[in-house]
Each structure stands twice: as structure tokens, then as C-alpha cells.
mmCIF file of C-alpha atoms in Angstrom:
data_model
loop_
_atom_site.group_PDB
_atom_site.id
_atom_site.type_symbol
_atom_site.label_atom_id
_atom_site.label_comp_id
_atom_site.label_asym_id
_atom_site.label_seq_id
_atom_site.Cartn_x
_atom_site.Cartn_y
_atom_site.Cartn_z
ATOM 1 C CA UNK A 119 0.000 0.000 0.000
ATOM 2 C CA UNK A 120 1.464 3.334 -0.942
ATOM 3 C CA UNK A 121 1.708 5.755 2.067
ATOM 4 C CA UNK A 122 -0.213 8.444 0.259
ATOM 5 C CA UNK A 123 -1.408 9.938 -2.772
ATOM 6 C CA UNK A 124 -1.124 13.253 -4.202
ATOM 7 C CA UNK A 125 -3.905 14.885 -6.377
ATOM 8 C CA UNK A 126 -4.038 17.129 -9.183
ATOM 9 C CA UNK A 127 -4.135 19.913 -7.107
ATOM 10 C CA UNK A 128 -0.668 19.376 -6.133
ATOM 11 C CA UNK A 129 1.615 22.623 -7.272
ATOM 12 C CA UNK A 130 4.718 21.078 -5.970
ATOM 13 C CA UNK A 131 5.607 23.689 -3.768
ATOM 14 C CA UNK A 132 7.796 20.809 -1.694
ATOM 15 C CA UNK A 133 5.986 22.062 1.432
ATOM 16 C CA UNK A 134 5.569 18.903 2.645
ATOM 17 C CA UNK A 135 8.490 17.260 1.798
ATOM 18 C CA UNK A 136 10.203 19.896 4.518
ATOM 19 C CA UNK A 137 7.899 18.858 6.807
ATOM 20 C CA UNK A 138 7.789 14.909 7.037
ATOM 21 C CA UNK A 139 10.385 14.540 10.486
ATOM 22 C CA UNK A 140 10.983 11.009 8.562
ATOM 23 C CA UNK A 141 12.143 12.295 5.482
ATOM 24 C CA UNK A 142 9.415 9.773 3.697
ATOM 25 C CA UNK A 143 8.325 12.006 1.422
ATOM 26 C CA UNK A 144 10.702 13.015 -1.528
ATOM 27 C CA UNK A 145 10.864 15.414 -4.692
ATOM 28 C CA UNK A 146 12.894 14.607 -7.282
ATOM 29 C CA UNK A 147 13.013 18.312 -8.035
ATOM 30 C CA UNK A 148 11.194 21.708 -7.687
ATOM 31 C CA UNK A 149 8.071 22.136 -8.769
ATOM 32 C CA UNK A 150 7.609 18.277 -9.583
ATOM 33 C CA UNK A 151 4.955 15.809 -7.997
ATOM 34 C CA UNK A 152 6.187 14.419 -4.535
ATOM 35 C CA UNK A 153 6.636 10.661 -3.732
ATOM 36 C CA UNK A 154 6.604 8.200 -1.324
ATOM 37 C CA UNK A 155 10.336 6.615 -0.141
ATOM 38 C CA UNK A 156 10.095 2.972 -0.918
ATOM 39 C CA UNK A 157 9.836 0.248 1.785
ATOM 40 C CA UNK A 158 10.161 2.848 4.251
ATOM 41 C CA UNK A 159 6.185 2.810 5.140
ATOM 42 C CA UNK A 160 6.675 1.575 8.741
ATOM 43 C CA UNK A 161 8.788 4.556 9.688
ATOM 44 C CA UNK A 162 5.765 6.989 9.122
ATOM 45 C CA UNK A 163 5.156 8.171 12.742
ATOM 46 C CA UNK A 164 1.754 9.273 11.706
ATOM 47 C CA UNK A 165 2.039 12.970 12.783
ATOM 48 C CA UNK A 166 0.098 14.538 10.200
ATOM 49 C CA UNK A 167 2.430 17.220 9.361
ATOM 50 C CA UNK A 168 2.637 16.508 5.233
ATOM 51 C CA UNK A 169 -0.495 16.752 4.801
ATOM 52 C CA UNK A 170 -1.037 19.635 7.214
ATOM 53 C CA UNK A 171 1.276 21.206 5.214
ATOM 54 C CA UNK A 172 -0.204 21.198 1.932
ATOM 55 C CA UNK A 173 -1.896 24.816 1.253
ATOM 56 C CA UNK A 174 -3.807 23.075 -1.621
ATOM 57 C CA UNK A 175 -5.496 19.641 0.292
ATOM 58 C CA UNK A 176 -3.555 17.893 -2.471
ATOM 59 C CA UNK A 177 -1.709 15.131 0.228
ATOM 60 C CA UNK A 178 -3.831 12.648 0.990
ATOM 61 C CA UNK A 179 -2.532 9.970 3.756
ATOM 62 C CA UNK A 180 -3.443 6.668 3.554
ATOM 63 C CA UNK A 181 -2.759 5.923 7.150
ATOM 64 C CA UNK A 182 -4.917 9.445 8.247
ATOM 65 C CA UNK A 183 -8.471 9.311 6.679
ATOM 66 C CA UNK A 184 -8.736 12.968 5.678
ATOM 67 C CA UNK A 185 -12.488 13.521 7.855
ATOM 68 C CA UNK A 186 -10.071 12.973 10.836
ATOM 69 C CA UNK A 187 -8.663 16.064 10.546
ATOM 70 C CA UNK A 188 -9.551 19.268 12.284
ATOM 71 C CA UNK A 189 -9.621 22.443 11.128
ATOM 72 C CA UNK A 190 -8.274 25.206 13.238
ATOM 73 C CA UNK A 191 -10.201 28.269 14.193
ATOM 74 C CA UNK A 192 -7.519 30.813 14.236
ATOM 75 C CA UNK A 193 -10.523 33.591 15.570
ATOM 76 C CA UNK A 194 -10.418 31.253 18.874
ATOM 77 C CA UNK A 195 -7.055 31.053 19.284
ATOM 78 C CA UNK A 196 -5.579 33.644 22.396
ATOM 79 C CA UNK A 197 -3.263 35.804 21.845
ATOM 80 C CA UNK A 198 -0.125 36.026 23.544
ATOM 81 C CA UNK A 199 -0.965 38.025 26.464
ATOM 82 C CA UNK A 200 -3.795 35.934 27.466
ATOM 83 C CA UNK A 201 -1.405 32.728 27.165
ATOM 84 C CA UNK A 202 0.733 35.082 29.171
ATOM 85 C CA UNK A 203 -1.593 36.001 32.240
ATOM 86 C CA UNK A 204 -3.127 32.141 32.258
ATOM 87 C CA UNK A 205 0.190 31.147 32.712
ATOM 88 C CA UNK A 206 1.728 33.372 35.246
ATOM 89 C CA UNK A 207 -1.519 33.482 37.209
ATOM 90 C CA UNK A 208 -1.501 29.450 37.292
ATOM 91 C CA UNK A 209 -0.557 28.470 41.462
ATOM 92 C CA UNK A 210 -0.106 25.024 42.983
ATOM 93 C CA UNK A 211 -3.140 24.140 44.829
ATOM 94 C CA UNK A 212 -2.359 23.125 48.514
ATOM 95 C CA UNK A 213 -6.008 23.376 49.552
ATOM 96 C CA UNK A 214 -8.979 21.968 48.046
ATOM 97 C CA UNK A 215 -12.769 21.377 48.119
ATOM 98 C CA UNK A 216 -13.268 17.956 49.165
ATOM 99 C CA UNK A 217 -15.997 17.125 46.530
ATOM 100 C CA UNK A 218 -14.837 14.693 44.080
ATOM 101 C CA UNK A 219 -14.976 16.258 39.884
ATOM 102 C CA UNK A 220 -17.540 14.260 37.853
ATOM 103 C CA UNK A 221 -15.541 11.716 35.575
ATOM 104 C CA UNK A 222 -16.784 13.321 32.786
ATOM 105 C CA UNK A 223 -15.199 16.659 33.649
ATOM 106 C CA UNK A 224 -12.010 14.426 34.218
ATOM 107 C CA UNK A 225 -12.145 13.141 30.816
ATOM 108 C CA UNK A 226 -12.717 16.199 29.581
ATOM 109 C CA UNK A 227 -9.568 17.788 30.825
ATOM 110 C CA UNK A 228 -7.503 14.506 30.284
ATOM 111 C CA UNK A 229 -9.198 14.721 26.252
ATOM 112 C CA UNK A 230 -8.221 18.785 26.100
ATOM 113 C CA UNK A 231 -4.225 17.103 26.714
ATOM 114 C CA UNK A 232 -4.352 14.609 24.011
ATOM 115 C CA UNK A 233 -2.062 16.740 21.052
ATOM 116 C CA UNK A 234 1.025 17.045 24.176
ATOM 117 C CA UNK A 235 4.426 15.997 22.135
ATOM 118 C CA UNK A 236 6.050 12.688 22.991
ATOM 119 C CA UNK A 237 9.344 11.526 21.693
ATOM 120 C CA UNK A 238 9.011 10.103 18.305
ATOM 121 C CA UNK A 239 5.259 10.837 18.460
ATOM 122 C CA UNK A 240 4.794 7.254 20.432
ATOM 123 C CA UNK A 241 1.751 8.611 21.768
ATOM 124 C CA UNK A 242 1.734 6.089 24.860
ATOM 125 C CA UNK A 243 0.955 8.277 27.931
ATOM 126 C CA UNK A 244 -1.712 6.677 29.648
ATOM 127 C CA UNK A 245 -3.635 7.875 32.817
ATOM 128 C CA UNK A 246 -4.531 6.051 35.728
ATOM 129 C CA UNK A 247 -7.323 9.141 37.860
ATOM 130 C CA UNK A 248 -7.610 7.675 41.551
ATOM 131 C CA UNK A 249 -11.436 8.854 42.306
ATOM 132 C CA UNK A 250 -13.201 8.907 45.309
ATOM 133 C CA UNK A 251 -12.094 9.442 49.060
ATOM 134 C CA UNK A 252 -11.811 5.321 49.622
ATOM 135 C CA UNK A 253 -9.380 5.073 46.787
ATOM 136 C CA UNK A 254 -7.839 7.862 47.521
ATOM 137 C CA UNK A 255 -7.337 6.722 51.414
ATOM 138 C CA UNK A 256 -5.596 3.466 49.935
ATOM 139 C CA UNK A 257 -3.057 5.017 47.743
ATOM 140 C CA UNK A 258 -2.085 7.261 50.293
ATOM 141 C CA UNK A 259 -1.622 4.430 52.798
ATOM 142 C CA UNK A 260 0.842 3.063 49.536
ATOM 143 C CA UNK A 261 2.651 6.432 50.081
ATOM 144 C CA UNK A 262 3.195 6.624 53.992
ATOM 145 C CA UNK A 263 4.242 2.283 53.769
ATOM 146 C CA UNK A 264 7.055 3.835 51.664
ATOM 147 C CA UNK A 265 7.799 6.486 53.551
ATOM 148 C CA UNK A 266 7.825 4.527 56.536
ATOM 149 C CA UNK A 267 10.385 2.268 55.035
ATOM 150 C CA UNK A 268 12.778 4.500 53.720
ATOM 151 C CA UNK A 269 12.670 6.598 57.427
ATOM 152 C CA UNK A 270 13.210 2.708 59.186
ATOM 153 C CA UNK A 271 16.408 2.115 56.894
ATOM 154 C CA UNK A 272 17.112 5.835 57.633
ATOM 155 C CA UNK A 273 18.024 6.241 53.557
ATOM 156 C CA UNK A 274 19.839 9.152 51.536
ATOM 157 C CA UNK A 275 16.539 9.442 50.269
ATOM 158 C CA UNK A 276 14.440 10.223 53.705
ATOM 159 C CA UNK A 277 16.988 12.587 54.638
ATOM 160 C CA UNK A 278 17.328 15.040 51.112
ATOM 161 C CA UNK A 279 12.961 14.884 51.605
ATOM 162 C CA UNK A 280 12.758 14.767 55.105
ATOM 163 C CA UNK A 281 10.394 12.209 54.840
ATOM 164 C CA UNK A 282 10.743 11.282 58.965
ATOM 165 C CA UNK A 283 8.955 15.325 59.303
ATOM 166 C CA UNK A 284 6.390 14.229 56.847
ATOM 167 C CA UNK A 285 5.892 10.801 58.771
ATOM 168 C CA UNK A 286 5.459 13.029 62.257
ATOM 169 C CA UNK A 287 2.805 15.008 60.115
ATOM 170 C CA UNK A 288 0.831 11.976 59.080
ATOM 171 C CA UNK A 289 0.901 10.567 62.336
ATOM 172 C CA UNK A 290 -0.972 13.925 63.618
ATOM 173 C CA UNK A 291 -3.561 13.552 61.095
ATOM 174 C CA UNK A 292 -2.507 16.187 58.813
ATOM 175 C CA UNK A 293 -2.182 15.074 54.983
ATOM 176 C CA UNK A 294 0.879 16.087 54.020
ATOM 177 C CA UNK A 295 0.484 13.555 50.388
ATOM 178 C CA UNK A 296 -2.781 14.380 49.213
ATOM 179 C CA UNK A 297 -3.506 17.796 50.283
ATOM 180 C CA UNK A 298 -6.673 17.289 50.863
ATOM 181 C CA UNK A 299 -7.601 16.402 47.004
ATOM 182 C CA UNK A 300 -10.306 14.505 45.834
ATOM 183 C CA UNK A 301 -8.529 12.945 42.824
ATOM 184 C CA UNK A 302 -4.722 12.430 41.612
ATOM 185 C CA UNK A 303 -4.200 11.449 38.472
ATOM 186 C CA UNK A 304 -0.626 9.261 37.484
ATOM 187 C CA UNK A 305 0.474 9.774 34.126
ATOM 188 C CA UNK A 306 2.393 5.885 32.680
ATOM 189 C CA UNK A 307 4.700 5.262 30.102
ATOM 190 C CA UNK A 308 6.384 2.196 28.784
ATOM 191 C CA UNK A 309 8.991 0.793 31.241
ATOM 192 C CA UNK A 310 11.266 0.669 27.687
ATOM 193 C CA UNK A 311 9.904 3.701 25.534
ATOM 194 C CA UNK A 312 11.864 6.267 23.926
ATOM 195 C CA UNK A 313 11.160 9.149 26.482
ATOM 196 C CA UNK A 314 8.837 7.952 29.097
ATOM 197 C CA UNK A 315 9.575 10.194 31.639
ATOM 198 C CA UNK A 316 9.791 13.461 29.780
ATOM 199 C CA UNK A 317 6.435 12.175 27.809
ATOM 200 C CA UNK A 318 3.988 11.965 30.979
ATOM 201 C CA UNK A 319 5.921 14.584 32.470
ATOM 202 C CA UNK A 320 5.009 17.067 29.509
ATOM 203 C CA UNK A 321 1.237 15.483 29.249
ATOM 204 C CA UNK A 322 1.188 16.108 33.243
ATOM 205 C CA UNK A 323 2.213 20.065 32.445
ATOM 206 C CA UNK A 324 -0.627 20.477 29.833
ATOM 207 C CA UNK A 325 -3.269 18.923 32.441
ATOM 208 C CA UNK A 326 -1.929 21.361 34.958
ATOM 209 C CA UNK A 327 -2.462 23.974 32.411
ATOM 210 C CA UNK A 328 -6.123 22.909 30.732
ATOM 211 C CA UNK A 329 -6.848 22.592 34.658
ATOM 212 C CA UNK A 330 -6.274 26.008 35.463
ATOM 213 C CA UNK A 331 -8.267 27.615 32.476
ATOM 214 C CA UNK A 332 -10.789 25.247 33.238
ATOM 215 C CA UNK A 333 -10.802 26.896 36.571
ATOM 216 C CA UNK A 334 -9.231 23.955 38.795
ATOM 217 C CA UNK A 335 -6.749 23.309 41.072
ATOM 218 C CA UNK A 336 -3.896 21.331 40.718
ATOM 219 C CA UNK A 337 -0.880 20.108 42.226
ATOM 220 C CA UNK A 338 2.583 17.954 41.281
ATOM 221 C CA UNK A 339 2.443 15.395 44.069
ATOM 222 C CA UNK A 340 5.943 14.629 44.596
ATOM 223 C CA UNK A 341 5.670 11.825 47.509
ATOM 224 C CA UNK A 342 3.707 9.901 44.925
ATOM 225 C CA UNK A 343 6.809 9.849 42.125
ATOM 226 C CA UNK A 344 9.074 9.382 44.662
ATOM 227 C CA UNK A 345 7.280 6.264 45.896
ATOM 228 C CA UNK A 346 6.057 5.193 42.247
ATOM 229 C CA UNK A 347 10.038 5.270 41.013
ATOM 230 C CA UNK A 348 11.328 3.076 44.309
ATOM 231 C CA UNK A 349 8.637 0.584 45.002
ATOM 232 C CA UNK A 350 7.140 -0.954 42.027
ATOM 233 C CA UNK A 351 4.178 -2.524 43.917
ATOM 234 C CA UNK A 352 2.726 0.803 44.461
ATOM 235 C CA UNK A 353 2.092 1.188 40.831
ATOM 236 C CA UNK A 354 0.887 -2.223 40.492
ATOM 237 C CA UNK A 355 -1.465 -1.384 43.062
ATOM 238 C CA UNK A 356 -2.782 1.449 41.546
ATOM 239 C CA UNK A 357 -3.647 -0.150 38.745
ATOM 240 C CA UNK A 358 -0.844 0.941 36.228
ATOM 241 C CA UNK A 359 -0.520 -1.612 33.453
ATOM 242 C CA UNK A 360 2.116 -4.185 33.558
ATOM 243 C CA UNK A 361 5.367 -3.203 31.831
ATOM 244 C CA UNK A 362 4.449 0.334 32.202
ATOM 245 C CA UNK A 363 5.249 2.702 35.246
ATOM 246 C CA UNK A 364 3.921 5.904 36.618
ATOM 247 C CA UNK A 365 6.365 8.630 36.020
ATOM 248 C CA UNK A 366 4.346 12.204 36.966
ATOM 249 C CA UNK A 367 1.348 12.532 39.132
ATOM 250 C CA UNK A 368 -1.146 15.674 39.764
ATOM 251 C CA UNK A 369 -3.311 16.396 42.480
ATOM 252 C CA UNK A 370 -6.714 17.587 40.924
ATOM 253 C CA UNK A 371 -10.116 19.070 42.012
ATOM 254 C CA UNK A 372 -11.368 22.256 42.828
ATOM 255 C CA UNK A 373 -9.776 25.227 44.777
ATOM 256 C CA UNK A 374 -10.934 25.745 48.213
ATOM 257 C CA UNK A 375 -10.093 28.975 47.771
ATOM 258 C CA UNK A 376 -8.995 31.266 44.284
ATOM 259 C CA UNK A 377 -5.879 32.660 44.447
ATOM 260 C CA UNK A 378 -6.387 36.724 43.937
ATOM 261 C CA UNK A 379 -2.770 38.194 42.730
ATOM 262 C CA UNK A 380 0.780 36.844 41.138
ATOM 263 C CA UNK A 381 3.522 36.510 43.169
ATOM 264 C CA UNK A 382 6.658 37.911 41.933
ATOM 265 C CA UNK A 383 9.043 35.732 40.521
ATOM 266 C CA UNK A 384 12.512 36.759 39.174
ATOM 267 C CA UNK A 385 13.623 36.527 35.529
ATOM 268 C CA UNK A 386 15.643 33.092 35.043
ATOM 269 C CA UNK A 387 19.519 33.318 33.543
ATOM 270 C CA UNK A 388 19.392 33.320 29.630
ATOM 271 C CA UNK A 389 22.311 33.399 27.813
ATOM 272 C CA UNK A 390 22.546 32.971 23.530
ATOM 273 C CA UNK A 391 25.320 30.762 22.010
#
């Protein structure tokens, strides 16, 4: 099966031959019809971009049926000073309204994240939303057994996080894990993909984000990495996929209370090479 098919409409501006990452699609020269490369159909990462490319709908992708595709409505787009304020006006939440968020706001928000990058466009972040205040009561139980652990064999670890202060805190009745929070939501990765790590950290950053316009809170919850990197059963517990393993987590629901200014925070070093 040939990877795509160009149409008479083509001009062969090259346009997307410059932008297939794969270098699949090739021009003998300007101005001429592009082709596919040969035998070289299983590298096609399925991004899109050739035939996003094409100013005349001429690319046609065998492998991305063309109703798929969305337009985009440039007049909703915001403009740089609204990305701006969302962005600097975005807080970790500490405190939140006990009510649990219907799943199908949760979905909604996990949906809104589904375009973040991941190396070599895998596309294999998965979720795994702990809901409800039973649920939520056991995996924080998985957190303090870990804590508890590293404290007993008094590790490098439970010093650098002073996990023995958080273990005090717990034992008081204060929770120091959760925050409070109705839901957190693990993002998982293949034990063995390309960039695991960086991938459900990024989709992680765009749920923080798509939380905060959609006027929730949200918080990285580091005790939960922590514990999902150094004791495997957690995950397994949690329900994350064999094979797979939780590599960013975010405390979700809604603000007990709405933060009313931006703090100040100083301009980071930049230099140009």
C-alpha cells in the first residue's frame, strides 16, 4: 500500500516534503509531484504534518483518513498576552474542596491534553485518575508504607525529603500527600519507551495547564513519584498496566479557595550561544 497519494491539485511547492520529520516524502526536483520513499512505510510516525502542510489539500494519507482532521479556528485562538496572564496566574493548589470532579469533567480535561508531544510521536501516555475518598485513602496508605520504610532504613533518600517530618505530620492527622484532594491522576509510560519520563511529564504540564483555564486546582504530588520510582508494587497497586510505570502525578479538584494576585518571581539566567 502506498503511504499516500497526491492529487491534481498538487503545485509542488515541496511544502511537505520539509515537513515529514521522517524524510518519507521526496521530490525529485522543484516544482515536480512528490513521492513516497520505498519500503520505508513503517517509519511513518503518523504525525500529520505533510499533509497539514499542503496549502492546496492535495496530500492525501493513507494511514490518516482525511475527515479525521480538524480544522483550526484561528478567531479562537488567544493571543499572547492571554497565554501570558493564564500562565503566570496558574498556582499550585495546597487546599482543596473535598468534593470529588464528575468523571466526565475528568475526561474532559484529560481529552483537552491529548495533542502534548512525545518523543518520536509514540503517543503512549496513559492515565490512571484515583477517584473517590476510599481510593484515595488506599493510595495514600501506599505512600506513607514507603515512607515509613525509607525513614526505618534511615536512607539518603528520607533525609534530602525529610520524609521522617512528613511521617510526624501523618501521624498527627494532617495530609501532608494528598492535600486534601479529591482525585490524583498518574500519568504511565512504557517501562522501555523512547522518552517515558519526559512524555507523561510534559502530558502532566498540559493537564496542569487545561486545569487552570478550566478553573481547577492542581498540584505535582511529589511523595507519589518518589514512591512510584522506588517501590514498584505501588504502581501495580494502583492499577498501572504491567510493563508500564507511573512517572508524573497531579493532584486535581477544585480550589478551596482562588488565588487573587501573582507573586513575583525573578527573571531566570538566559544566555545565547
Amino acid at each position: 500500500m502506498a503511504l499516500f497519494t497526491i492529487t491534481e491539485a498538487c503545485t509542488g511547492c515541496g511544502l511537505c516534503v520539509a515537513a515529514c520529520p521522517a524524510s518519507l516524502v521526496r521530490q525529485a526536483a522543484p516544482g515536480e509531484t512528490p513521492t513516497a520513499l520505498e519500503g520505508r512505510e513503517a517509519h511513518c510516525i503518523r504525525c500529520g504534518h505533510c499533509a497539514i502542510a499542503c496549502p492546496t489539500g492535495a496530500f492525501v494519507h493513507e494511514l490518516l483518513p482525511a475527515e479525521e482532521f480538524a480544522p483550526i479556528r484561528r478567531k479562537d485562538l488567544p493571543d499572547f498576552a492571554a497565554v501570558r496572564h493564564l500562565l503566570d496566574s496558574r498556582r499550585s493548589c495546597r487546599t482543596f474542596d473535598p468534593a470529588p470532579v464528575p468523571r466526565q469533567e475528568l475526561l474532559s480535561l484529560i481529552d483537552a491534553v491529548r495533542h502534548a508531544p512525545t518523543g518520536h510521536n509514540t503517543r503512549d501516555v496513559g492515565y490512571v485518575v484515583v477517584d473517590g475518598p476510599a481510593r484515595m485513602d488506599v493510595a495514600r496508605q501506599g505512600v506513607l508504607d514507603w515512607i515509613a520504610g525509607e525513614v526505618g532504613a534511615k536512607t539518603e533518600r528520607a533525609r534530602e525529603l525529610h520524609l521522617a517530618g512528613a511521617a510526624r505530620a501523618a501521624g498527627k492527622g494532617k495530609d501532608v500527600i494528598f492535600r486534601g484532594a479529591p482525585h490524583v491522576v498518574v500519568a504511565h509510560a512504557p517501562d522501555g519507551g523512547i522518552t517515558p519520563a519526559l512524555d507523561a511529564a510534559i502530558a502532566c504540564a498540559w493537564l496542569e495547564i487545561a486545569a487552570a483555564a478550566a478553573g481547577y486546582g492542581a498540584c505535582w504530588c511529589g511523595y507519589l513519584i518518589f514512591a512510584l520510582d522506588a517501590h514498584r508494587p505501588l504502581g501495580e497497586m494502583l492499577g498501572i498496566p504491567q510493563g508500564r510505570k507511573g512517572y508524573a502525578a497531579l493532584l486535581l479538584g477544585r480550589r478551596a479557595a482562588r488565588p487573587l494576585a501573582i507573586p513575583p518571581r525573578d527573571m531566570p539566567p538566559v544566555t545565547f550561544f
